[in-house]
Structures are given as structure tokens and as C-alpha cells.
mmCIF file of C-alpha atoms in Angstrom:
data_model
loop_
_atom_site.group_PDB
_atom_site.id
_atom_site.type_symbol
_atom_site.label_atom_id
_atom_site.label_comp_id
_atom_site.label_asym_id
_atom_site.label_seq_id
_atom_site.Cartn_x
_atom_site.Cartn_y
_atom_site.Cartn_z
ATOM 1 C CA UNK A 68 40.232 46.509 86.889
ATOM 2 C CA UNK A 69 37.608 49.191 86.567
ATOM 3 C CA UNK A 70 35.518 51.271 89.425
ATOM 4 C CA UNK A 71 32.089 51.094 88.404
ATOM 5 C CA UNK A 72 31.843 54.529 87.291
ATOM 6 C CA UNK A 73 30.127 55.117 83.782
ATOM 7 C CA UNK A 74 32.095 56.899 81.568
ATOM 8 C CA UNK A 75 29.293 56.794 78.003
ATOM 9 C CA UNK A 76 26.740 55.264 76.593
ATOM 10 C CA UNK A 77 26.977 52.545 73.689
ATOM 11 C CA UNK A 78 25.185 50.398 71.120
ATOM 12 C CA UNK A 79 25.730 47.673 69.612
ATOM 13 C CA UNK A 80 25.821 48.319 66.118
ATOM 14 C CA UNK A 81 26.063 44.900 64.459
ATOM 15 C CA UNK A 82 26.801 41.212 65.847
ATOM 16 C CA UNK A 83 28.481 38.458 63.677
ATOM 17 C CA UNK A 84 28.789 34.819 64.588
ATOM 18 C CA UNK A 85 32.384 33.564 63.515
ATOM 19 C CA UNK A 86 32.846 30.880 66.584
ATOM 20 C CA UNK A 87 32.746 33.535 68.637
ATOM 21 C CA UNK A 88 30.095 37.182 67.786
ATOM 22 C CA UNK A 89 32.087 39.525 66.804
ATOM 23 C CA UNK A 90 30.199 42.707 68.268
ATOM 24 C CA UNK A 91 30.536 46.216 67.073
ATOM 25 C CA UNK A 92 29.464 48.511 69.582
ATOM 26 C CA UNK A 93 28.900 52.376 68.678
ATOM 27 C CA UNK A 94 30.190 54.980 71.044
ATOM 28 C CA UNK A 95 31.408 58.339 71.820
ATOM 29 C CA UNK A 96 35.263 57.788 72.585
ATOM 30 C CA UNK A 97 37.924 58.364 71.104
ATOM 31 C CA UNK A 98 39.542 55.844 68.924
ATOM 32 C CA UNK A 99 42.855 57.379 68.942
ATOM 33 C CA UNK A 100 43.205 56.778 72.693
ATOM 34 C CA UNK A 101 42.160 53.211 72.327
ATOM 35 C CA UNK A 102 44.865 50.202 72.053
ATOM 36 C CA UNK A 103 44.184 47.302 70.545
ATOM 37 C CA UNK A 104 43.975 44.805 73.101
ATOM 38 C CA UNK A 105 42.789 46.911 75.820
ATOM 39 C CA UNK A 106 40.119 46.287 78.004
ATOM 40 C CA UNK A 107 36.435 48.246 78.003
ATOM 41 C CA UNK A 108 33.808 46.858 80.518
ATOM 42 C CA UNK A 109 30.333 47.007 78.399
ATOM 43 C CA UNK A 110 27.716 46.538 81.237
ATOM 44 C CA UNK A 111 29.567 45.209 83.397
ATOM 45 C CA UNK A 112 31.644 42.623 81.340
ATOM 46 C CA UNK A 113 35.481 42.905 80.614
ATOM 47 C CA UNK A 114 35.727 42.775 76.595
ATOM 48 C CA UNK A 115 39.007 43.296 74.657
ATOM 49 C CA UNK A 116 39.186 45.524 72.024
ATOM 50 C CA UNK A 117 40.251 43.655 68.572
ATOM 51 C CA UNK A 118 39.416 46.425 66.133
ATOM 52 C CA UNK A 119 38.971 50.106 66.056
ATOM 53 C CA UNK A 120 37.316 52.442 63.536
ATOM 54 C CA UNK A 121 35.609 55.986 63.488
ATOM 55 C CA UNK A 122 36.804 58.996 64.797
ATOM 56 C CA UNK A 123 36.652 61.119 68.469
ATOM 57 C CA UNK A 124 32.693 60.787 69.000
ATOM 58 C CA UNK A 125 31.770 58.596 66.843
ATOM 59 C CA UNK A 126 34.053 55.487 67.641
ATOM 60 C CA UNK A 127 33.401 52.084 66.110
ATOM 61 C CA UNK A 128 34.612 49.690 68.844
ATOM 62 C CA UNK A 129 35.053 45.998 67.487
ATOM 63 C CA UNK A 130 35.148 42.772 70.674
ATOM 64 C CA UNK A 131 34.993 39.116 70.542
ATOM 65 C CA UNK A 132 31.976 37.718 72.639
ATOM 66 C CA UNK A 133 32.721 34.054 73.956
ATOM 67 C CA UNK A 134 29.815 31.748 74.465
ATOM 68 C CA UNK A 135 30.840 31.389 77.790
ATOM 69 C CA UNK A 136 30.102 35.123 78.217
ATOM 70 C CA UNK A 137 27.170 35.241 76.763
ATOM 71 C CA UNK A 138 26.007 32.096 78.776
ATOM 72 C CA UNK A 139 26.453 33.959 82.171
ATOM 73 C CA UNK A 140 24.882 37.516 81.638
ATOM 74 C CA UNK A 141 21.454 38.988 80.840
ATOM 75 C CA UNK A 142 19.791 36.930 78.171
ATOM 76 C CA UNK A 143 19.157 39.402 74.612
ATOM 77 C CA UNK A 144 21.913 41.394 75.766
ATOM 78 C CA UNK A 145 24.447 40.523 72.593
ATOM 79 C CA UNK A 146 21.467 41.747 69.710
ATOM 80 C CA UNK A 147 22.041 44.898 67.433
ATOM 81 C CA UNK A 148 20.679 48.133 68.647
ATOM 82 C CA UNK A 149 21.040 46.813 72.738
ATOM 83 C CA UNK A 150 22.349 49.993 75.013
ATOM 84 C CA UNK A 151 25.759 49.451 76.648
ATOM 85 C CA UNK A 152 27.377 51.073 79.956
ATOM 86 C CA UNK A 153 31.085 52.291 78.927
ATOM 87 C CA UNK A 154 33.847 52.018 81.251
ATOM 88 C CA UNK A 155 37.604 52.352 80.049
ATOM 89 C CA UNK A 156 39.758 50.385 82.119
ATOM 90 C CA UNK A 157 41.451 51.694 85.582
ATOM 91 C CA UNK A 158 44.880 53.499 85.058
ATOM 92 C CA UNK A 159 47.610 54.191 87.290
ATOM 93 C CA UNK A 160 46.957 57.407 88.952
ATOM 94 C CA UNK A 161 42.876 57.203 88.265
ATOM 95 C CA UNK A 162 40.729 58.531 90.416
ATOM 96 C CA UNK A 163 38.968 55.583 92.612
ATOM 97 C CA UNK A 164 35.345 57.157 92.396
ATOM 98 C CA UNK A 165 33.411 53.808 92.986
ATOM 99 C CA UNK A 166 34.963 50.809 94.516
ATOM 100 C CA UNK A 167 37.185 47.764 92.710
ATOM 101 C CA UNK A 168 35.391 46.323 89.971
ATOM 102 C CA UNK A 169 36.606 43.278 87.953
ATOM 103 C CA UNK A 170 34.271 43.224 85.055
ATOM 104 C CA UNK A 171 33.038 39.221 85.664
ATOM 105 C CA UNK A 172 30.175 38.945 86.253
ATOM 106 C CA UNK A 173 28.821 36.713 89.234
ATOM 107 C CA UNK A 174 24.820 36.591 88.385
ATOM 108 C CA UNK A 175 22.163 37.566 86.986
ATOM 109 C CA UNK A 176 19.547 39.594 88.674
ATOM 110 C CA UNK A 177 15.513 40.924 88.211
ATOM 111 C CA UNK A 178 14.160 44.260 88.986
ATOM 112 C CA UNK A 179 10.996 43.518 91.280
ATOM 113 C CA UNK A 180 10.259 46.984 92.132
ATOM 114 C CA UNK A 181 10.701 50.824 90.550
ATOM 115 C CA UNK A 182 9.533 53.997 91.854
ATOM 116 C CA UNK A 183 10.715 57.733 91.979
ATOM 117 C CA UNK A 184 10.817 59.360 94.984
ATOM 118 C CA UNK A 185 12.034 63.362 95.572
ATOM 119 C CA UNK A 186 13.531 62.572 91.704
ATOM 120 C CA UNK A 187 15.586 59.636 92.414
ATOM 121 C CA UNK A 188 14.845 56.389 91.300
ATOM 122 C CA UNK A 189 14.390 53.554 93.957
ATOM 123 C CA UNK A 190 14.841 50.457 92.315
ATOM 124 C CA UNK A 191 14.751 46.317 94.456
ATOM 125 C CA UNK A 192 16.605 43.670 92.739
ATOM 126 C CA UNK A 193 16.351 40.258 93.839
ATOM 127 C CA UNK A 194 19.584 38.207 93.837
ATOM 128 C CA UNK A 195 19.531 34.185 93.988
ATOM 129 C CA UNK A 196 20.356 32.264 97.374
ATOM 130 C CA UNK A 197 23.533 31.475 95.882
ATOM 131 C CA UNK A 198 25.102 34.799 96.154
ATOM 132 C CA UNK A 199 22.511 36.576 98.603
ATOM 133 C CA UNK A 200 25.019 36.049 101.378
ATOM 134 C CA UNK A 201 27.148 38.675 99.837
ATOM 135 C CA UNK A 202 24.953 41.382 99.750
ATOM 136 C CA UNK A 203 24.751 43.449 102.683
ATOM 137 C CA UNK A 204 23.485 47.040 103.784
ATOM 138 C CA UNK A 205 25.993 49.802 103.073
ATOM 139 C CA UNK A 206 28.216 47.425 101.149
ATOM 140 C CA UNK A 207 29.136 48.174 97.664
ATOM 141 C CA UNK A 208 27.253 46.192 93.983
ATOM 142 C CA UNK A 209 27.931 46.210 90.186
ATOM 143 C CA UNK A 210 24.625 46.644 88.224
ATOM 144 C CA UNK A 211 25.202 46.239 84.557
ATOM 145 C CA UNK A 212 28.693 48.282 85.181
ATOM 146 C CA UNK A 213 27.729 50.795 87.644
ATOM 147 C CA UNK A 214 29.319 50.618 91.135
ATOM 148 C CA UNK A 215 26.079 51.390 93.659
ATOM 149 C CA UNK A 216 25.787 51.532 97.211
ATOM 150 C CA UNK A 217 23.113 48.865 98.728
ATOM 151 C CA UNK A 218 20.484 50.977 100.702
ATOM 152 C CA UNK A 219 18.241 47.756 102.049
ATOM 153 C CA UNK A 220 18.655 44.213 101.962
ATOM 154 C CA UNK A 221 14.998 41.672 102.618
ATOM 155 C CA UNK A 222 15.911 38.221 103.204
ATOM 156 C CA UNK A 223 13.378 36.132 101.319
ATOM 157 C CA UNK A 224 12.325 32.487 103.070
ATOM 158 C CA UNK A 225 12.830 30.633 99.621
ATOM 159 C CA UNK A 226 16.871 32.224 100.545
ATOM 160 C CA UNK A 227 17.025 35.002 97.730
ATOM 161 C CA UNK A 228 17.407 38.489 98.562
ATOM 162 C CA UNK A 229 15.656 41.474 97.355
ATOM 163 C CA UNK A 230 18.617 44.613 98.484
ATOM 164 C CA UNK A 231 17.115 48.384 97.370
ATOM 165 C CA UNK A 232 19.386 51.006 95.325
ATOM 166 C CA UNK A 233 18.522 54.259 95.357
ATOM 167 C CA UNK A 234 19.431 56.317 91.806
ATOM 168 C CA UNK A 235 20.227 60.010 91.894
ATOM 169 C CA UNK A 236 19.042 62.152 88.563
ATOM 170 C CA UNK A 237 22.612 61.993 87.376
ATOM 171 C CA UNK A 238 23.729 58.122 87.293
ATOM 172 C CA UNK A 239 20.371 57.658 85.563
ATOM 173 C CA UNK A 240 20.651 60.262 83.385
ATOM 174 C CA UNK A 241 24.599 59.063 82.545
ATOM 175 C CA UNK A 242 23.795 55.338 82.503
ATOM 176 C CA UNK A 243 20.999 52.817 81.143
ATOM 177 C CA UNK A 244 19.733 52.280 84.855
ATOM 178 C CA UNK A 245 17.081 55.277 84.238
ATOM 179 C CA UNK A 246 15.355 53.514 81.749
ATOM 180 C CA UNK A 247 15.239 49.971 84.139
ATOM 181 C CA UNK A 248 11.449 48.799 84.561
ATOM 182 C CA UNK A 249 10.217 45.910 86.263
ATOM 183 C CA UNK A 250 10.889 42.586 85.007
ATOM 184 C CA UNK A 251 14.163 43.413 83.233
ATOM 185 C CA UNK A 252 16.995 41.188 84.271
ATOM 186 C CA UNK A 253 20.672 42.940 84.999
ATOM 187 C CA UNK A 254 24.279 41.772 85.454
ATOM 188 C CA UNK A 255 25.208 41.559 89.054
ATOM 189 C CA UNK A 256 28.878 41.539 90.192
ATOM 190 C CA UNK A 257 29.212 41.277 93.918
ATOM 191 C CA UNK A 258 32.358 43.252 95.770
ATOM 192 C CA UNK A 259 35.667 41.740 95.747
ATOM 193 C CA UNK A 260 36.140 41.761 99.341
ATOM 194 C CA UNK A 261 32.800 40.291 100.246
ATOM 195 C CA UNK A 262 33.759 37.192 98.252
ATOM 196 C CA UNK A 263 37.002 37.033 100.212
ATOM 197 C CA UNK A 264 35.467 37.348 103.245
ATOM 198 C CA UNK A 265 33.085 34.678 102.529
ATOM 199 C CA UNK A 266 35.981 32.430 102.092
ATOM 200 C CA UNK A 267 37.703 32.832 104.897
ATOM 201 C CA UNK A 268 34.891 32.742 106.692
ATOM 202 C CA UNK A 269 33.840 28.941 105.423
ATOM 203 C CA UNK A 270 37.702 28.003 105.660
ATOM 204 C CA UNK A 271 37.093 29.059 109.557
ATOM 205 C CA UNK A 272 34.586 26.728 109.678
#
């Protein structure tokens, strides 16, 4: 489990094909605190780590990338030199600064708007009529790893959604969302407890 909140920035550094790509992504941790087999969410996706190299800063962080992953999130993303949102996985005792975040990722989703306003970023995304249902004002999002509050949500009549996030200087100075322009696609992973609900709801009839 993870919370959404950012902890670096990566790159991917080099991508092999062996079955799976074997992606090497370059980043500031720590490889000394790093297990083998533990989890890192890179832009929103849940990788295990299967080899470590580098040092504290300059960490050499080695995943397996499944078809089946690469299938189901932003098209390009797996190429050398692509930027990364870092997020450890949740620990015991961790603060809970975003909201619950499983690192699958649900759709894919366009930026159709970008402005800044008062130096925050105000950014639409439009979500397909599959999963618009779960998007709702107030309620909590996953954009390419980073937990966001939805500030607007406009019904479309083809049954897509376009919900607004607003970006303070920090989280887009922290993450990759600063540099988001129109047209570029992101992962999307709607809250846990909105998919729930949407069960229960169609079990109620």
C-alpha cells in the first residue's frame, strides 16, 4: 500500500527486453534501506525491486516490467530517459499524508486543459465513461502516483468526465505534474472506497 505522496524524482536509465523489460530507474534513495523484493510505486505502478546498485543519492534501482503492465498505463512510459514519481511503500507507523493507494492502476487519462492561476497549476483531465462514475467532487485521485483532491467534476454527454485538480507550487515542484501540458496522457487510479461503494451499490440493485 502506498499514500500518494511523492517522495523523489526518477529516470529510467536503461530498459532491456528479457520476456519481461528489465528497467533500471535512476534515483536519489538510498540503496542500503532498500530490500530486495520490496515494493516502490513508479508513477503510480507497484514494481518490485529485483536488483540494487549505487550508493545514498545516486541509487540504481533494477524492476521487472510485465507486458501486462505496460499494456494498461501511459503509452512511451517504459523508454530510457522517461521521469518517474517515487514512492517507497507504506510502513507500519507511517504517516497517512494522502489517502490509501494501491499502486494498480485503473485507466488511463488526457490532460484537456492547463493554466496557472495565483501560482498554482489548474489542470482538467478527462476520464473514460467506464470509470467516470467514480470520480466525484472532494473525493480523493491517483495521477501518475500522486494522491490529489478532485476540485470539479463536468459530466460530458458522450459519458466521460473531465474532474479539475488544482496544483500548489510545491507538489509541482516535488513531482512530474509541473511539467504536464495538454495532450499528455497520465495513469489514473481511482480511490479504494469509491470502487467499493460502487459495488455495493450495483449488488443493491
Amino acid at each position: 500500500m502506498f499514500t500518494g505522496i511523492v517522495t523523489a524524482i526518477g529516470h529510467i536509465e536503461s530498459v532491456e527486453t528479457r520476456g519481461d523489460n528489465r528497467v533500471v530507474v535512476a534515483c536519489p534513495f538510498d540503496p542500503g534501506a532498500i530490500d530486495i523484493g520490496a515494493s516502490i510505486a513508479c508513477s503510480g505502478v507497484c514494481l518490485t525491486v529485483v536488483t540494487l546498485e549505487g550508493e545514498r543519492g545516486d541509487a540504481r534501482i533494477g524492476f521487472d516490467v510485465s507486458g501486462e503492465t505496460i499494456s494498461r498505463t501511459v503509452p512511451g512510459m517504459w523508454e530510457a530517459g522517461r521521469k518517474l514519481n517515487l514512492e517507497p511503500a507504506l510502513r507500519l507507523g507511517d504517516e497517512l499524508g494522502g489517502h490509501m493507494v494501491t499502486g494498480h492502476v485503473d485507466t488511463v487519462g488526457e490532460v484537456v486543459s492547463r493554466r496557472e492561476e495565483g501560482g498554482s497549476l489548474h489542470i482538467a483531465i478527462r476520464i473514460s465513461r467506464t470509470f467516470a462514475a467514480y470520480v466525484a467532487e472532494k473525493g480523493s485521485i491517483t495521477v501518475d502516483g500522486v494522491s490529489l483532491t478532485v476540485n470539479d467534476v463536468r459530466d460530458r454527454s458522450d459519458g466521460t468526465c473531465d474532474f479539475a485538480l488544482n496544483i500548489i507550487p510545491h507538489t509541482a515542484e516535488v513531482t512530474t505534474l509541473g511539467g504536464l501540458a495538454e495532450g499528455d496522457r497520465v495513469n489514473l487510479e481511482i480511490d479504494v472506497l469509491a470502487r467499493y461503494l460502487k459495488r455495493i451499490q450495483r449488488l443493491a440493485g
